[in-house]
Amino acid sequence: MCGIIGYAGSIRAAPILTQGLTNMEYRGYDSAGVGIHDGRQISIKKDTGKIDEIKERLGIDSLNGNIGIAHTRWATHGKVSQVNAHPHTSCESKVTVVHNGIIDNYQKLRINLETAGHLFISDTDSEVIAHLIEDNFKSSGDYRSSIIAACEVLEGSFAFVVIFKDNADTIFGVRKDAPLILGIGKNENFIASDILAFIKKTDEVIFLENFELVEVSKDSYQIMSLSGEQKIRESVKVAWEASDISRKDFSHFTLKEIHEQQNTIRQSLNQNTNILNDFCDILGNSNKIYIVASGTSLHAGFIAKQLLARVVKIPSEVVIASEFISYADLIDSDSVILAISQSGETADVLDAIRTAKGRRGKIISIVNTPGSSLTRESDQVLFLNCGPEIGVAATKSFTSQLAIIYQLVLILSGRTQDIAELTNISNLVPELLSKEEEVSKICDTFASNTDFYFVGRGLNFTIALEGALKLKELAYVHAEGLAAGELKHGTLALIEEGTPVIVLNPDDETYYETLNNASEMKARGAKIIGISNKPNPIYDYHLQIPTVDRIFYPILEVIILQFLAYYGAISRHHNPDYPRNLAKSVTVK
Ligand code: M6R
């Protein structure tokens, strides 16, 4: 989703800002722009398309000026167009703004401002911010208070960075329910929605809290509350492999991240014992556990629920984060909310945990991104430790989530002797990676098919859901994940000659029943792609996986499915790193 960055320093801002935007490309965007203050005026350059092309076409990097702001836009209000791209400016071009979030009451504010004579040129919600600040500035003549007064009437979520024509030294940033981070450098400072925007320049950061305003020049910064009270905040060093954002020799980040899983699974298991035990105490002592997540992280949540039930014998509910409000009345001080999120910034998840917190629920989280809003708003956190995930499709973060869930479940059930087998799972990853070429050939065979079905039972059903999500996301084909037993209750009607069906069928207690379902589909013309440690003539294609304890199959199966989605995209000539319409970090509801 939208990425924002502001720079105040002693060298030219433009190349630093465009590099920052490139580092945030993975978040997903459709247009980009910069506003650079050259000491006299602010030049705005923006357009639709890719950052590299826009930068070249508009000559952005040669703009002069040592302060500026920049933005990647993921359209929410107003179509993808040059005029709707950020930055936005006010009528008299005195105020220039980049914004991430959604201003819920923008229509009302816009009407009021238009009635007062303001002229709008875009269809965005964000433009109201610039006009509001300009309006306030006219009466107060004060930068901070004009921003604060604007914040007082804005409803919704926002993080924005502002520069003023009459102030060539300072950038201002403010946040409410959208991330904003101050990066502290030497003779230069940054404000951005993402550490990756400036990580090559500084690893010293302050994560701004909701309703904080920061005023930044090249050699100083001040943080204050929206009531004007000064805040003293300690900076922290981001001790993360955060600067590891290169593709290395891989053709795409997604492929690199699939290949990294031998290491990342191992890293995720390397947890602080006290925190692990604390998690286990909290989970083990509650009979009101709600697991909350979205997308792929939600699938990790389903695995957690099944394992808690089958292995630990404790009940839990999985709630889709965006649907949490329907369950809010059940939350009280005995409730535990286990939030799972790669980014820690998913708006639906944050909204859910804030609702639960308001009802005194305890929040524990499994998160990848250090310093993210979810980590700061949780009572206890386990980190995935899998490094930045740049590909929009969640790959290594999912297997890391599973690894941590397994670890918790084994401790909770007293099966600590099985942790050695869990640790050994990472050593099996190369065997799965060796299937890459086989999977890519299968994808070429089915490159013109438009409907795919993924089936499995038990834990494998959840992996069927994940495989289907991944294929939809990267290859833009219809894909459905189903409990194998449900087929005959309806979906079997869609199976016809040549329909590809991916059958997740490890040799566990579900093996023969799932095989029967595969036979039923094959009898109706389906092409069966079996993912199993046990070959069978029913499979038209068989992708062999290693034999492990039955609870660990998901973590192995999914790696094959990640390849299937990746090569599904490649065989259709799509870029798997930047699937259309999607954003890595979904910071709006
Ligand atoms: O950062 P999160 O784990 O909270 O993100 C949740 C979903 O947006 C995410 O998993 C999404 O479904 C992935 N792009 C799927 O590959």
PDB file of C-alpha atoms in Angstrom, residues 37-38 48 102-103 140 150 155 167 218 247 272 328 375 377 392 407 446 498 531 540 543:
ATOM      1  CA  HIS A  37      12.077  22.153  -1.885  1.00  0.00           C
ATOM      2  CA  ASP A  38      14.915  24.031  -3.603  1.00  0.00           C
ATOM      3  CA  THR A  48       1.575   6.626 -12.990  1.00  0.00           C
ATOM      4  CA  ILE A 102      -7.884   6.762   4.274  1.00  0.00           C
ATOM      5  CA  ILE A 103      -9.610   9.955   5.368  1.00  0.00           C
ATOM      6  CA  SER A 140      -2.388  30.822  12.709  1.00  0.00           C
ATOM      7  CA  ALA A 150      -6.053  19.603  10.610  1.00  0.00           C
ATOM      8  CA  GLU A 155     -11.336  10.978  10.668  1.00  0.00           C
ATOM      9  CA  ASN A 167       9.987  26.794   5.318  1.00  0.00           C
ATOM     10  CA  LYS A 218      18.770  17.967   8.919  1.00  0.00           C
ATOM     11  CA  ARG A 247      17.574 -10.257  -5.093  1.00  0.00           C
ATOM     12  CA  ASN A 272      13.990 -16.746  23.640  1.00  0.00           C
ATOM     13  CA  ALA A 328     -16.185  -8.657  19.918  1.00  0.00           C
ATOM     14  CA  THR A 375       4.474  -5.616  18.100  1.00  0.00           C
ATOM     15  CA  GLU A 377       0.485  -2.952  20.857  1.00  0.00           C
ATOM     16  CA  VAL A 392       4.009  -9.738  -2.208  1.00  0.00           C
ATOM     17  CA  GLN A 407       7.266 -25.232  18.679  1.00  0.00           C
ATOM     18  CA  PHE A 446      -1.165 -26.413 -17.480  1.00  0.00           C
ATOM     19  CA  GLY A 498      -8.415 -32.068 -18.141  1.00  0.00           C
ATOM     20  CA  ILE A 531       1.867 -34.251  -3.507  1.00  0.00           C
ATOM     21  CA  ASP A 540      -0.928 -38.331 -13.281  1.00  0.00           C
ATOM     22  CA  LEU A 543       5.687 -34.774  -6.514  1.00  0.00           C
TER      23      LEU A 543
END
